[in-house]
PDB file of C-alpha atoms in Angstrom:
ATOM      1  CA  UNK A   1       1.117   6.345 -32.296  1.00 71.00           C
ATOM      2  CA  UNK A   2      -0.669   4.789 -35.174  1.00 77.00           C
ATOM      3  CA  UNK A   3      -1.819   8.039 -35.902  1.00 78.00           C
ATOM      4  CA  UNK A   4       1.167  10.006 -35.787  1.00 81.00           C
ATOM      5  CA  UNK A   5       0.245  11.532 -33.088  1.00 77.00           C
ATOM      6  CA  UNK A   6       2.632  12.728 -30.415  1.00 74.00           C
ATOM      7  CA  UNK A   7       2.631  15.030 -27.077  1.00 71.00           C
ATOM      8  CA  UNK A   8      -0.773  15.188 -26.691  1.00 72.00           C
ATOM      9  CA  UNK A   9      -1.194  13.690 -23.011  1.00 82.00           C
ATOM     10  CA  UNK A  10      -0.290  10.607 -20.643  1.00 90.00           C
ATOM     11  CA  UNK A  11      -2.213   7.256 -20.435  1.00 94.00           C
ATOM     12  CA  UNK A  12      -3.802   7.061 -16.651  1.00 97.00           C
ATOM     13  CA  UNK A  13      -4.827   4.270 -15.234  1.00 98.00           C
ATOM     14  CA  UNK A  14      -6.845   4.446 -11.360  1.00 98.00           C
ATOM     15  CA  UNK A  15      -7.734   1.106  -9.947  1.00 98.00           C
ATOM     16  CA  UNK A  16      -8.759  -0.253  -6.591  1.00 97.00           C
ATOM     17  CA  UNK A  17      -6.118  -3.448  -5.201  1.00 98.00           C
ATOM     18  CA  UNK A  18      -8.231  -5.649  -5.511  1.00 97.00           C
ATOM     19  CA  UNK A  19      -8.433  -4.771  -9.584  1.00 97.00           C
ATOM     20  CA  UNK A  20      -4.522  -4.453  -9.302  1.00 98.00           C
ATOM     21  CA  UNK A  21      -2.985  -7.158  -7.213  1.00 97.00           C
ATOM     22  CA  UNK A  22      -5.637  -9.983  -7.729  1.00 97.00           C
ATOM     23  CA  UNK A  23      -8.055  -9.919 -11.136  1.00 96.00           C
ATOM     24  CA  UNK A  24      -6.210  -7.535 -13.505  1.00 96.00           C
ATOM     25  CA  UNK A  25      -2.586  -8.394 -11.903  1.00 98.00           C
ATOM     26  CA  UNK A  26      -2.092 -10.911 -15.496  1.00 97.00           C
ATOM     27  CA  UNK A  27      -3.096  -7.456 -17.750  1.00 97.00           C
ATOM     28  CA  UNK A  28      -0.686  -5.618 -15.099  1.00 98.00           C
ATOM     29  CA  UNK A  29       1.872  -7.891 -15.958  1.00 98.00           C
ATOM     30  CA  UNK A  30       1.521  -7.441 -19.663  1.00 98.00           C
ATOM     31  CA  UNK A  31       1.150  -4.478 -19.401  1.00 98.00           C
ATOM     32  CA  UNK A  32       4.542  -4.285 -17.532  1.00 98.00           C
ATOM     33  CA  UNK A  33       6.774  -6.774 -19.632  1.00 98.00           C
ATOM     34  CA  UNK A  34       5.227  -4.740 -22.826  1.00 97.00           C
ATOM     35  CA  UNK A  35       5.873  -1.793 -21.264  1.00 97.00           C
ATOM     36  CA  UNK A  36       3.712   0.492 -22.710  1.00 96.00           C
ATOM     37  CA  UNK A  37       3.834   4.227 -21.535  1.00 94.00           C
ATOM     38  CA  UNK A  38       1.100   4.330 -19.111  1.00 97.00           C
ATOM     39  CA  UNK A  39       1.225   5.880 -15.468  1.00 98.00           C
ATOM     40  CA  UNK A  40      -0.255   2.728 -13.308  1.00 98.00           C
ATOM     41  CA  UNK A  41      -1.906   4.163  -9.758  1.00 98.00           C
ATOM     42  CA  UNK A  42      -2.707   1.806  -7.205  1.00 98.00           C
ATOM     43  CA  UNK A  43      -5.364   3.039  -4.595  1.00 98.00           C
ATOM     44  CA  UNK A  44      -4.845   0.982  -1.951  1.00 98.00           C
ATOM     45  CA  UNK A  45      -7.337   1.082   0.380  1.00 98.00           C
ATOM     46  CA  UNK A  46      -6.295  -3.237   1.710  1.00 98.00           C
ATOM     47  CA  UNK A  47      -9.844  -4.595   0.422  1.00 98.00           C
ATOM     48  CA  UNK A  48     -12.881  -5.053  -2.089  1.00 97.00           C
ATOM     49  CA  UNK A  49     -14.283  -1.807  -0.781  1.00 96.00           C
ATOM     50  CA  UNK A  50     -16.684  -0.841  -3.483  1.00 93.00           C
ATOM     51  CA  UNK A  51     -18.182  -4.615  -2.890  1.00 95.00           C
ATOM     52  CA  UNK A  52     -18.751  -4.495   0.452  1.00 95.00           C
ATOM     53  CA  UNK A  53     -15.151  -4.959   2.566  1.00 97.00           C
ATOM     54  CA  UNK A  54     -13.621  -8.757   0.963  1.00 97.00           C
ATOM     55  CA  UNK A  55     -10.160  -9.580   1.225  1.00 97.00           C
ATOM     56  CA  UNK A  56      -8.181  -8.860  -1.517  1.00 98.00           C
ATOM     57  CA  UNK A  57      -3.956  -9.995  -1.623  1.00 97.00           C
ATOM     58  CA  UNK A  58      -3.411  -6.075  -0.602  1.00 98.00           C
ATOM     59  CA  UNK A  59      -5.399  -7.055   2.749  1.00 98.00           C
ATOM     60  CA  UNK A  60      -2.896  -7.212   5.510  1.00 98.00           C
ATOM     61  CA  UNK A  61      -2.510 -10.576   8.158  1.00 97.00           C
ATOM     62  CA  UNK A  62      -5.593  -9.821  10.682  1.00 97.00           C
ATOM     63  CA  UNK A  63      -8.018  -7.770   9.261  1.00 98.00           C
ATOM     64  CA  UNK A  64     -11.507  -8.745   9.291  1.00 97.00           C
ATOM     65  CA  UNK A  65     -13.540  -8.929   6.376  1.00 97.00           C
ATOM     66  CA  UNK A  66     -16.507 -10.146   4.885  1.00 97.00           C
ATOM     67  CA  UNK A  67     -14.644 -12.836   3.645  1.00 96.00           C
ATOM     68  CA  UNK A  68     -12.000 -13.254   6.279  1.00 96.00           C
ATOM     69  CA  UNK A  69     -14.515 -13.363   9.274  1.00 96.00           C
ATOM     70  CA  UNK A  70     -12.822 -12.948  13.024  1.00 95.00           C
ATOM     71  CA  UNK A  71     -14.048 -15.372  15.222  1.00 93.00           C
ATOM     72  CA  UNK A  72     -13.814 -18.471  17.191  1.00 88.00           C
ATOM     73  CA  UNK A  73     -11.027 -20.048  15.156  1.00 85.00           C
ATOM     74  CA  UNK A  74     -10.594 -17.390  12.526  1.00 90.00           C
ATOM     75  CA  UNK A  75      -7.938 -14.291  13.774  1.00 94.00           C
ATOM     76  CA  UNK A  76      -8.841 -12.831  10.651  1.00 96.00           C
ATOM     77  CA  UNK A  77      -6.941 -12.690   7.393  1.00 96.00           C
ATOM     78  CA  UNK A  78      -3.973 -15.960   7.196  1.00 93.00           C
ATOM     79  CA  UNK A  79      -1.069 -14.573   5.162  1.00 93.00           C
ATOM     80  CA  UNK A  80       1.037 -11.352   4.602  1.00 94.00           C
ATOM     81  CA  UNK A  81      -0.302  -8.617   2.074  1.00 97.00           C
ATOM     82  CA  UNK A  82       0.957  -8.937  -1.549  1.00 97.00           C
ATOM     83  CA  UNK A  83       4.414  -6.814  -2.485  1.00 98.00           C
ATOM     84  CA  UNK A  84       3.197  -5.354  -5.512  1.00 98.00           C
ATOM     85  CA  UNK A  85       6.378  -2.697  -5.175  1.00 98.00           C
ATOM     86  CA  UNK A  86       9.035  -6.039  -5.518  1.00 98.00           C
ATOM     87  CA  UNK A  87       6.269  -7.073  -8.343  1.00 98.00           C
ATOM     88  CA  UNK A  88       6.565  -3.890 -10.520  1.00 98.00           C
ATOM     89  CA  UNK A  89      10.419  -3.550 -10.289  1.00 98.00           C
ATOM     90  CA  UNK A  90      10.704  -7.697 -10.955  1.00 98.00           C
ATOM     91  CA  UNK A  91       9.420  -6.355 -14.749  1.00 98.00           C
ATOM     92  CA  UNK A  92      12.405  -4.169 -14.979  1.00 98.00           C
ATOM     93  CA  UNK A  93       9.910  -0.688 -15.406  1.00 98.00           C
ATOM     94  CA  UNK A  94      11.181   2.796 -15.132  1.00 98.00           C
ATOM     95  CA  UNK A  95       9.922   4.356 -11.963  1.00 98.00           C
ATOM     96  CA  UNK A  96       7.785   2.774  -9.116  1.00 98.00           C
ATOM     97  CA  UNK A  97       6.702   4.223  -5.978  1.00 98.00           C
ATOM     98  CA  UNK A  98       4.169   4.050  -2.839  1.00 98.00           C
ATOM     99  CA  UNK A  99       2.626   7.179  -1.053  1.00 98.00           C
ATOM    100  CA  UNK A 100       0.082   7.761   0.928  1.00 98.00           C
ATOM    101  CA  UNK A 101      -3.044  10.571   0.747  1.00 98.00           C
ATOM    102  CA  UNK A 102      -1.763  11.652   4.100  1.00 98.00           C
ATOM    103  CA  UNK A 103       1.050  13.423   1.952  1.00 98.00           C
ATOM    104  CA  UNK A 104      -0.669  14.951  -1.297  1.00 98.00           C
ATOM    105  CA  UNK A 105       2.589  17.030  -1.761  1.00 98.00           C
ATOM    106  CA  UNK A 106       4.325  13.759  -2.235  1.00 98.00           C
ATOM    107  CA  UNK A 107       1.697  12.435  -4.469  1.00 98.00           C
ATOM    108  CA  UNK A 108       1.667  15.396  -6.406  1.00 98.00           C
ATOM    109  CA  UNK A 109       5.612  15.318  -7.121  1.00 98.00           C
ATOM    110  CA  UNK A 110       5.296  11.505  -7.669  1.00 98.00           C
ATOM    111  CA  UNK A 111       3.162  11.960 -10.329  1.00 98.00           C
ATOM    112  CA  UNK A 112       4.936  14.403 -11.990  1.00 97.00           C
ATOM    113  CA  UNK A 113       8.477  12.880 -12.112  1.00 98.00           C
ATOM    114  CA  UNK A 114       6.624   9.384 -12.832  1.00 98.00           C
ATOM    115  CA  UNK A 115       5.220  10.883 -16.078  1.00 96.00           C
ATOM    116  CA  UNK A 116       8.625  12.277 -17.240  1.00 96.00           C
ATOM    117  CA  UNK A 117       9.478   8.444 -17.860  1.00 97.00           C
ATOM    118  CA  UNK A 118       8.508   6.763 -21.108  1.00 94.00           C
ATOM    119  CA  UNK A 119       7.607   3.077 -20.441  1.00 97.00           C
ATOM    120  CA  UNK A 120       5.410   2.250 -17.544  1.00 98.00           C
ATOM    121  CA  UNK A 121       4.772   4.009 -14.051  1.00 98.00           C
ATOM    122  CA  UNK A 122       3.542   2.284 -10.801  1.00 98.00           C
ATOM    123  CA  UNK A 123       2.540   4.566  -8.029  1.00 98.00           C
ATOM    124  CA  UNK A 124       0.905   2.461  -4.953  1.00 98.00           C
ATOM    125  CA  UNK A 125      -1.270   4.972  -2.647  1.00 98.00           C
ATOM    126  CA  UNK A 126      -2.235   4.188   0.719  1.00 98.00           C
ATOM    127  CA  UNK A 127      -6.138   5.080   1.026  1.00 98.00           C
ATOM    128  CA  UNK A 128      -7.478   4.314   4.336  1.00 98.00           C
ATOM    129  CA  UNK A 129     -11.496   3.265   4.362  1.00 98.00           C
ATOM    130  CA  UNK A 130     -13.640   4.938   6.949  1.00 97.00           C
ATOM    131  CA  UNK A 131     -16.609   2.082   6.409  1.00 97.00           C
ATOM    132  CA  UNK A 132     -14.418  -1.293   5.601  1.00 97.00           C
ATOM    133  CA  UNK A 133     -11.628  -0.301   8.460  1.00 98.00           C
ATOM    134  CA  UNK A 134     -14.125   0.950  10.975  1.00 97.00           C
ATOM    135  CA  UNK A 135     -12.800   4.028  11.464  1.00 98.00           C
ATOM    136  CA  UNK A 136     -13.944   8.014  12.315  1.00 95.00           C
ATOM    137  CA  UNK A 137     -13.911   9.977   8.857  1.00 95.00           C
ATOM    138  CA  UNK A 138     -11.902  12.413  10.994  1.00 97.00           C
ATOM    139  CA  UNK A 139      -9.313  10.531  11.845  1.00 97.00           C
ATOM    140  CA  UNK A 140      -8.517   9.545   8.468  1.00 97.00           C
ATOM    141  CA  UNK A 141      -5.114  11.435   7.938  1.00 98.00           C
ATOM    142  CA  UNK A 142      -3.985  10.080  11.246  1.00 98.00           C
ATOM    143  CA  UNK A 143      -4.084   7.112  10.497  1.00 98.00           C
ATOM    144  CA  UNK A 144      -2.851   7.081   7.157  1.00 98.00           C
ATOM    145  CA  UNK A 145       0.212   8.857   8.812  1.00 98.00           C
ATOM    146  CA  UNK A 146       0.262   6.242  11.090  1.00 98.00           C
ATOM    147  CA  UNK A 147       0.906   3.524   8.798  1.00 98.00           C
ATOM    148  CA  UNK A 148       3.705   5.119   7.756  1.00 98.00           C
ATOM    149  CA  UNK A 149       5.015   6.208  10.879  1.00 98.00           C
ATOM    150  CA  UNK A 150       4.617   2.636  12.461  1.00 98.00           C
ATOM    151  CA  UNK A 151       6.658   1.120   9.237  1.00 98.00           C
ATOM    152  CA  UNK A 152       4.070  -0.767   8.038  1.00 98.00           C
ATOM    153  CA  UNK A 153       3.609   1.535   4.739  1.00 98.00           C
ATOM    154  CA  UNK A 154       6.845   2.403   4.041  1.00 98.00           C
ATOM    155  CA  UNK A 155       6.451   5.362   1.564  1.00 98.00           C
ATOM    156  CA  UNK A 156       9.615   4.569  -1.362  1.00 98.00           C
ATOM    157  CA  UNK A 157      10.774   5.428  -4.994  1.00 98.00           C
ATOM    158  CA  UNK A 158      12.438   3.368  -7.741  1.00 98.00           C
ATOM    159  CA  UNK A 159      13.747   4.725 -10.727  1.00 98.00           C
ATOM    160  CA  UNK A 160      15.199   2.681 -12.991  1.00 98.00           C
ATOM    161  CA  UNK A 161      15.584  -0.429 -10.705  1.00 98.00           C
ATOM    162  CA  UNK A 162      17.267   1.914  -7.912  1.00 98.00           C
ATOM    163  CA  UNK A 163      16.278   3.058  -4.739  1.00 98.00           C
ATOM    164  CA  UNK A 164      16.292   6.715  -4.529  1.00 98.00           C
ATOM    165  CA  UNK A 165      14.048   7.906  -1.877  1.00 98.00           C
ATOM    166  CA  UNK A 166      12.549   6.952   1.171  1.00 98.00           C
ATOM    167  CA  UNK A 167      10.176   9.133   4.072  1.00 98.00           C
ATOM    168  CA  UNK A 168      12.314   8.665   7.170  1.00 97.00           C
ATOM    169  CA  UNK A 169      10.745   7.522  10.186  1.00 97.00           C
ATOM    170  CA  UNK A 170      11.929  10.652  13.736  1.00 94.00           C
ATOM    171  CA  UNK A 171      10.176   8.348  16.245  1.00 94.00           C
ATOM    172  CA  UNK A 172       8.898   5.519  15.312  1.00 97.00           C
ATOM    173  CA  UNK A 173       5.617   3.769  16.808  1.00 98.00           C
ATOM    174  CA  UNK A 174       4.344   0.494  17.830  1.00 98.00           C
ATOM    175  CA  UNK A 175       2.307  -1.390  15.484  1.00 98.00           C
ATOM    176  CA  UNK A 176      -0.435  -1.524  17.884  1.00 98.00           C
ATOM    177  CA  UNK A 177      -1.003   2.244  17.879  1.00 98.00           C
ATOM    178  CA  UNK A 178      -2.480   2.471  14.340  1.00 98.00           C
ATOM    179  CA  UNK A 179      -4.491  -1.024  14.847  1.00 98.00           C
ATOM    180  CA  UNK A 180      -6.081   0.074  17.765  1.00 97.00           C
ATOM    181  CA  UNK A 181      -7.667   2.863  16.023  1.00 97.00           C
ATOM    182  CA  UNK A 182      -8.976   0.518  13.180  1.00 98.00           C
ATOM    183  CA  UNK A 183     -12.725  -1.784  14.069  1.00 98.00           C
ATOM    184  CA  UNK A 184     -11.134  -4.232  11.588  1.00 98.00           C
ATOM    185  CA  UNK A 185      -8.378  -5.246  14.025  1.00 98.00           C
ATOM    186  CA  UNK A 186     -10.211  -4.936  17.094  1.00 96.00           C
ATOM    187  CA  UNK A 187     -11.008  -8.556  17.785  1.00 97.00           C
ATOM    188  CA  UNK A 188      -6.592  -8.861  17.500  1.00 97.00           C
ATOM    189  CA  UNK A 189      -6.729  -7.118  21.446  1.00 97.00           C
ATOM    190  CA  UNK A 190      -9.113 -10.175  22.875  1.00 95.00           C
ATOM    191  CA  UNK A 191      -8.923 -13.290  20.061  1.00 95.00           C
ATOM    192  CA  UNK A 192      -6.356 -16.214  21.536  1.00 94.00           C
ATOM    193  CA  UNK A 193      -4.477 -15.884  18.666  1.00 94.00           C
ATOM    194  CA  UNK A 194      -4.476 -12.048  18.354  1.00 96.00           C
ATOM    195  CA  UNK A 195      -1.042 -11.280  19.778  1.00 96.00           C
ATOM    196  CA  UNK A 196       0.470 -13.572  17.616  1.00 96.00           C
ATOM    197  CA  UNK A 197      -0.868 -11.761  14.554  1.00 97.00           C
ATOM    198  CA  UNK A 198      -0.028  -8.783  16.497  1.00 98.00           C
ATOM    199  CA  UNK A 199       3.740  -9.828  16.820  1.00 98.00           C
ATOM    200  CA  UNK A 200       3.686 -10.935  13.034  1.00 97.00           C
ATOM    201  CA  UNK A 201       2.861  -7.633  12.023  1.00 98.00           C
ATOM    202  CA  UNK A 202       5.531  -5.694  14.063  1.00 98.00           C
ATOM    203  CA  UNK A 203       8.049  -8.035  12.415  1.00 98.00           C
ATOM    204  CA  UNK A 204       7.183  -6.804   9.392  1.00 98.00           C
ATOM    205  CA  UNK A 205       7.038  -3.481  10.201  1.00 98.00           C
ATOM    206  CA  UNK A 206      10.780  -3.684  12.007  1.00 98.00           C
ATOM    207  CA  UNK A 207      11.429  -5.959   8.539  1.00 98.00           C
ATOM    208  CA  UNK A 208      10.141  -2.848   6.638  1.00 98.00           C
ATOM    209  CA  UNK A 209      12.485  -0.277   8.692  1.00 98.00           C
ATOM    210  CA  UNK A 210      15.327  -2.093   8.421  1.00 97.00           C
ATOM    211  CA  UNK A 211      14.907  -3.147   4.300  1.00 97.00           C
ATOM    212  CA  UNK A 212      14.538   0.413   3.286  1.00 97.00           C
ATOM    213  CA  UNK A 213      16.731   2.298   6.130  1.00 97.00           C
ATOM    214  CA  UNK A 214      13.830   4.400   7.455  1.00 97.00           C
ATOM    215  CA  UNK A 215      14.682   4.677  11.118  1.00 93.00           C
ATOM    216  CA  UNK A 216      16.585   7.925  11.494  1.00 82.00           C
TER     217      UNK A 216
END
Protein backbone atom coordinates (compact mmCIF):
# COMPACT_ATOMS: atom_id res chain seq x y z
CA UNK A 1 0.00 0.00 0.00
CA UNK A 2 2.81 2.31 0.81
CA UNK A 3 3.92 1.73 -2.48
CA UNK A 4 0.96 2.24 -4.43
CA UNK A 5 0.73 -0.90 -5.19
CA UNK A 6 -2.54 -2.71 -5.73
CA UNK A 7 -3.91 -6.27 -7.09
CA UNK A 8 -0.90 -7.91 -7.05
CA UNK A 9 -1.74 -10.99 -4.65
CA UNK A 10 -3.22 -12.02 -1.09
CA UNK A 11 -1.27 -12.08 2.25
CA UNK A 12 -1.15 -16.01 3.46
CA UNK A 13 -0.52 -16.96 6.54
CA UNK A 14 -0.06 -21.22 7.42
CA UNK A 15 0.48 -21.98 11.04
CA UNK A 16 0.31 -25.03 13.24
CA UNK A 17 -2.42 -24.51 16.61
CA UNK A 18 -0.19 -24.46 18.71
CA UNK A 19 1.41 -21.11 16.83
CA UNK A 20 -2.35 -20.00 16.48
CA UNK A 21 -4.34 -20.63 19.59
CA UNK A 22 -1.49 -20.44 22.26
CA UNK A 23 1.99 -18.30 21.39
CA UNK A 24 0.96 -16.09 18.43
CA UNK A 25 -2.92 -15.97 19.57
CA UNK A 26 -1.90 -11.95 21.07
CA UNK A 27 -0.39 -11.16 17.18
CA UNK A 28 -3.72 -13.10 16.02
CA UNK A 29 -5.63 -10.82 17.92
CA UNK A 30 -3.99 -7.74 16.55
CA UNK A 31 -3.95 -8.85 13.76
CA UNK A 32 -7.79 -9.33 13.96
CA UNK A 33 -8.93 -6.00 15.77
CA UNK A 34 -6.48 -4.22 13.03
CA UNK A 35 -7.85 -6.11 10.56
CA UNK A 36 -5.48 -6.18 8.04
CA UNK A 37 -6.28 -8.11 4.73
CA UNK A 38 -4.63 -11.32 5.33
CA UNK A 39 -6.17 -14.92 4.76
CA UNK A 40 -5.36 -16.62 8.40
CA UNK A 41 -5.21 -20.76 7.97
CA UNK A 42 -5.23 -22.76 10.93
CA UNK A 43 -3.79 -26.38 10.48
CA UNK A 44 -5.09 -28.05 13.13
CA UNK A 45 -3.63 -31.08 13.70
CA UNK A 46 -4.78 -30.82 18.18
CA UNK A 47 -0.92 -30.63 19.26
CA UNK A 48 2.85 -29.39 19.14
CA UNK A 49 3.45 -31.88 16.38
CA UNK A 50 6.59 -30.59 14.82
CA UNK A 51 8.03 -30.73 18.66
CA UNK A 52 7.34 -33.97 19.42
CA UNK A 53 3.26 -34.42 20.31
CA UNK A 54 2.69 -31.48 23.52
CA UNK A 55 -0.57 -30.23 24.29
CA UNK A 56 -1.46 -27.22 22.84
CA UNK A 57 -5.27 -25.29 23.79
CA UNK A 58 -6.42 -26.98 20.25
CA UNK A 59 -5.72 -30.47 22.11
CA UNK A 60 -9.04 -31.98 22.91
CA UNK A 61 -10.12 -33.38 26.82
CA UNK A 62 -8.22 -36.96 26.83
CA UNK A 63 -5.60 -37.09 24.55
CA UNK A 64 -2.30 -38.16 25.59
CA UNK A 65 0.66 -36.25 25.08
CA UNK A 66 4.04 -35.71 25.95
CA UNK A 67 2.95 -33.24 28.18
CA UNK A 68 -0.43 -34.53 29.19
CA UNK A 69 0.83 -38.11 30.13
CA UNK A 70 -2.14 -40.95 30.65
CA UNK A 71 -1.63 -42.77 33.59
CA UNK A 72 -2.34 -43.67 37.08
CA UNK A 73 -4.08 -40.43 38.00
CA UNK A 74 -3.72 -38.58 34.75
CA UNK A 75 -6.85 -39.49 32.00
CA UNK A 76 -4.98 -37.38 29.82
CA UNK A 77 -5.58 -33.80 28.79
CA UNK A 78 -8.03 -31.72 31.82
CA UNK A 79 -10.09 -29.17 29.88
CA UNK A 80 -12.07 -28.69 26.57
CA UNK A 81 -10.10 -27.60 23.31
CA UNK A 82 -9.94 -23.81 22.66
CA UNK A 83 -12.96 -22.22 20.27
CA UNK A 84 -10.83 -20.32 18.12
CA UNK A 85 -14.09 -20.11 15.55
CA UNK A 86 -16.21 -18.00 18.62
CA UNK A 87 -12.54 -16.23 18.97
CA UNK A 88 -12.25 -14.96 15.33
CA UNK A 89 -15.93 -13.83 14.95
CA UNK A 90 -15.67 -12.10 18.78
CA UNK A 91 -13.19 -9.51 16.54
CA UNK A 92 -16.03 -8.74 14.29
CA UNK A 93 -13.81 -10.14 10.89
CA UNK A 94 -15.33 -10.79 7.56
CA UNK A 95 -15.42 -14.48 6.90
CA UNK A 96 -14.36 -17.42 9.21
CA UNK A 97 -14.59 -20.99 8.65
CA UNK A 98 -13.36 -24.69 9.69
CA UNK A 99 -12.79 -27.64 7.17
CA UNK A 100 -11.19 -30.50 7.18
CA UNK A 101 -8.42 -32.18 4.51
CA UNK A 102 -10.90 -34.98 4.29
CA UNK A 103 -12.86 -32.46 1.95
CA UNK A 104 -10.19 -30.57 -0.31
CA UNK A 105 -13.19 -29.47 -2.53
CA UNK A 106 -14.41 -27.59 0.46
CA UNK A 107 -11.06 -26.23 1.24
CA UNK A 108 -10.54 -25.24 -2.12
CA UNK A 109 -13.94 -23.12 -2.33
CA UNK A 110 -13.18 -21.80 1.22
CA UNK A 111 -10.26 -20.32 0.15
CA UNK A 112 -11.48 -18.78 -2.68
CA UNK A 113 -14.62 -16.99 -1.34
CA UNK A 114 -12.39 -16.16 1.91
CA UNK A 115 -10.01 -14.14 -0.34
CA UNK A 116 -12.85 -12.19 -2.07
CA UNK A 117 -13.15 -10.37 1.45
CA UNK A 118 -10.96 -7.40 2.26
CA UNK A 119 -10.10 -7.42 6.02
CA UNK A 120 -9.05 -10.62 7.62
CA UNK A 121 -9.85 -14.42 6.84
CA UNK A 122 -9.77 -17.35 9.37
CA UNK A 123 -10.00 -20.77 7.90
CA UNK A 124 -9.45 -23.61 10.77
CA UNK A 125 -8.44 -27.10 9.00
CA UNK A 126 -8.71 -30.28 10.64
CA UNK A 127 -5.26 -32.21 9.97
CA UNK A 128 -5.16 -35.48 11.59
CA UNK A 129 -1.36 -36.72 12.72
CA UNK A 130 -0.43 -40.25 11.83
CA UNK A 131 2.73 -40.15 14.53
CA UNK A 132 1.22 -37.78 17.52
CA UNK A 133 -2.48 -39.56 17.22
CA UNK A 134 -1.16 -43.04 16.73
CA UNK A 135 -2.78 -43.76 13.84
CA UNK A 136 -2.31 -45.93 10.24
CA UNK A 137 -1.22 -43.31 7.46
CA UNK A 138 -4.03 -45.09 5.60
CA UNK A 139 -6.61 -44.43 7.56
CA UNK A 140 -6.06 -40.86 7.63
CA UNK A 141 -9.16 -39.60 5.57
CA UNK A 142 -11.32 -41.82 7.70
CA UNK A 143 -10.75 -40.44 10.38
CA UNK A 144 -10.68 -36.99 9.52
CA UNK A 145 -14.25 -37.78 8.14
CA UNK A 146 -14.94 -39.16 11.25
CA UNK A 147 -14.51 -36.19 13.27
CA UNK A 148 -16.85 -34.62 11.39
CA UNK A 149 -19.28 -37.21 11.10
CA UNK A 150 -19.23 -37.89 14.97
CA UNK A 151 -19.85 -33.87 15.55
CA UNK A 152 -16.88 -33.28 17.14
CA UNK A 153 -15.41 -31.07 14.08
CA UNK A 154 -18.23 -29.46 12.97
CA UNK A 155 -17.17 -28.12 9.49
CA UNK A 156 -18.99 -24.14 9.42
CA UNK A 157 -18.81 -20.67 7.63
CA UNK A 158 -19.22 -17.09 8.87
CA UNK A 159 -19.45 -14.27 6.75
CA UNK A 160 -19.83 -11.20 8.11
CA UNK A 161 -20.80 -12.33 11.69
CA UNK A 162 -23.54 -14.79 10.09
CA UNK A 163 -23.86 -18.28 9.83
CA UNK A 164 -24.20 -19.38 6.35
CA UNK A 165 -23.16 -22.87 5.94
CA UNK A 166 -22.81 -25.92 7.69
CA UNK A 167 -21.81 -29.94 6.39
CA UNK A 168 -24.88 -31.81 7.58
CA UNK A 169 -24.44 -34.80 9.50
CA UNK A 170 -27.05 -38.32 7.35
CA UNK A 171 -26.17 -40.65 10.27
CA UNK A 172 -24.44 -39.58 12.80
CA UNK A 173 -21.81 -41.69 14.96
CA UNK A 174 -20.77 -42.27 18.42
CA UNK A 175 -17.90 -40.45 19.70
CA UNK A 176 -16.21 -43.57 20.52
CA UNK A 177 -15.95 -44.71 16.89
CA UNK A 178 -13.30 -42.14 15.80
CA UNK A 179 -11.38 -42.47 19.37
CA UNK A 180 -11.03 -45.94 19.10
CA UNK A 181 -9.12 -45.66 16.00
CA UNK A 182 -6.71 -43.01 17.57
CA UNK A 183 -3.39 -44.62 20.12
CA UNK A 184 -3.79 -41.20 21.81
CA UNK A 185 -7.17 -42.12 23.34
CA UNK A 186 -6.60 -45.62 23.88
CA UNK A 187 -5.86 -45.63 27.57
CA UNK A 188 -9.84 -43.68 27.67
CA UNK A 189 -11.26 -47.69 27.01
CA UNK A 190 -9.35 -49.09 30.39
CA UNK A 191 -8.29 -45.73 32.68
CA UNK A 192 -11.00 -45.38 35.81
CA UNK A 193 -11.73 -42.20 34.70
CA UNK A 194 -11.89 -42.87 30.92
CA UNK A 195 -15.65 -43.07 30.45
CA UNK A 196 -16.11 -40.01 32.06
CA UNK A 197 -13.88 -38.21 29.56
CA UNK A 198 -15.58 -40.38 27.16
CA UNK A 199 -19.12 -39.02 28.15
CA UNK A 200 -17.62 -35.37 28.25
CA UNK A 201 -16.72 -35.59 24.83
CA UNK A 202 -20.08 -36.92 23.40
CA UNK A 203 -21.65 -33.93 25.17
CA UNK A 204 -19.84 -31.85 23.23
CA UNK A 205 -20.23 -33.45 20.23
CA UNK A 206 -24.35 -33.64 20.79
CA UNK A 207 -23.53 -29.73 22.08
CA UNK A 208 -21.87 -29.27 18.62
CA UNK A 209 -24.97 -30.89 16.60
CA UNK A 210 -27.38 -29.15 18.21
CA UNK A 211 -25.43 -25.35 18.18
CA UNK A 212 -24.96 -25.46 14.49
CA UNK A 213 -28.17 -27.67 13.34
CA UNK A 214 -26.10 -30.44 11.73
CA UNK A 215 -28.24 -33.48 12.38
CA UNK A 216 -30.37 -33.92 9.28
Amino acid sequence: KALGRKDEGHVVVFAGDGATADIGIGCLSGMFDRNHDVLYICLDNEAYQNTGNQQSGLTPPGSNTTTTPAGRFLPGKIGKKKDMVSFALAHGIPYVATASVAYPTDIRRKVKRAVEFEGSKYIQIHCPCVTGWGINSNETIKVAKLAVETALYPIVEYENGELVKVRKIKQRKPVEEYLKLQRRFRHLFKHPKGREIIEELQRIADENAKRFGLDE
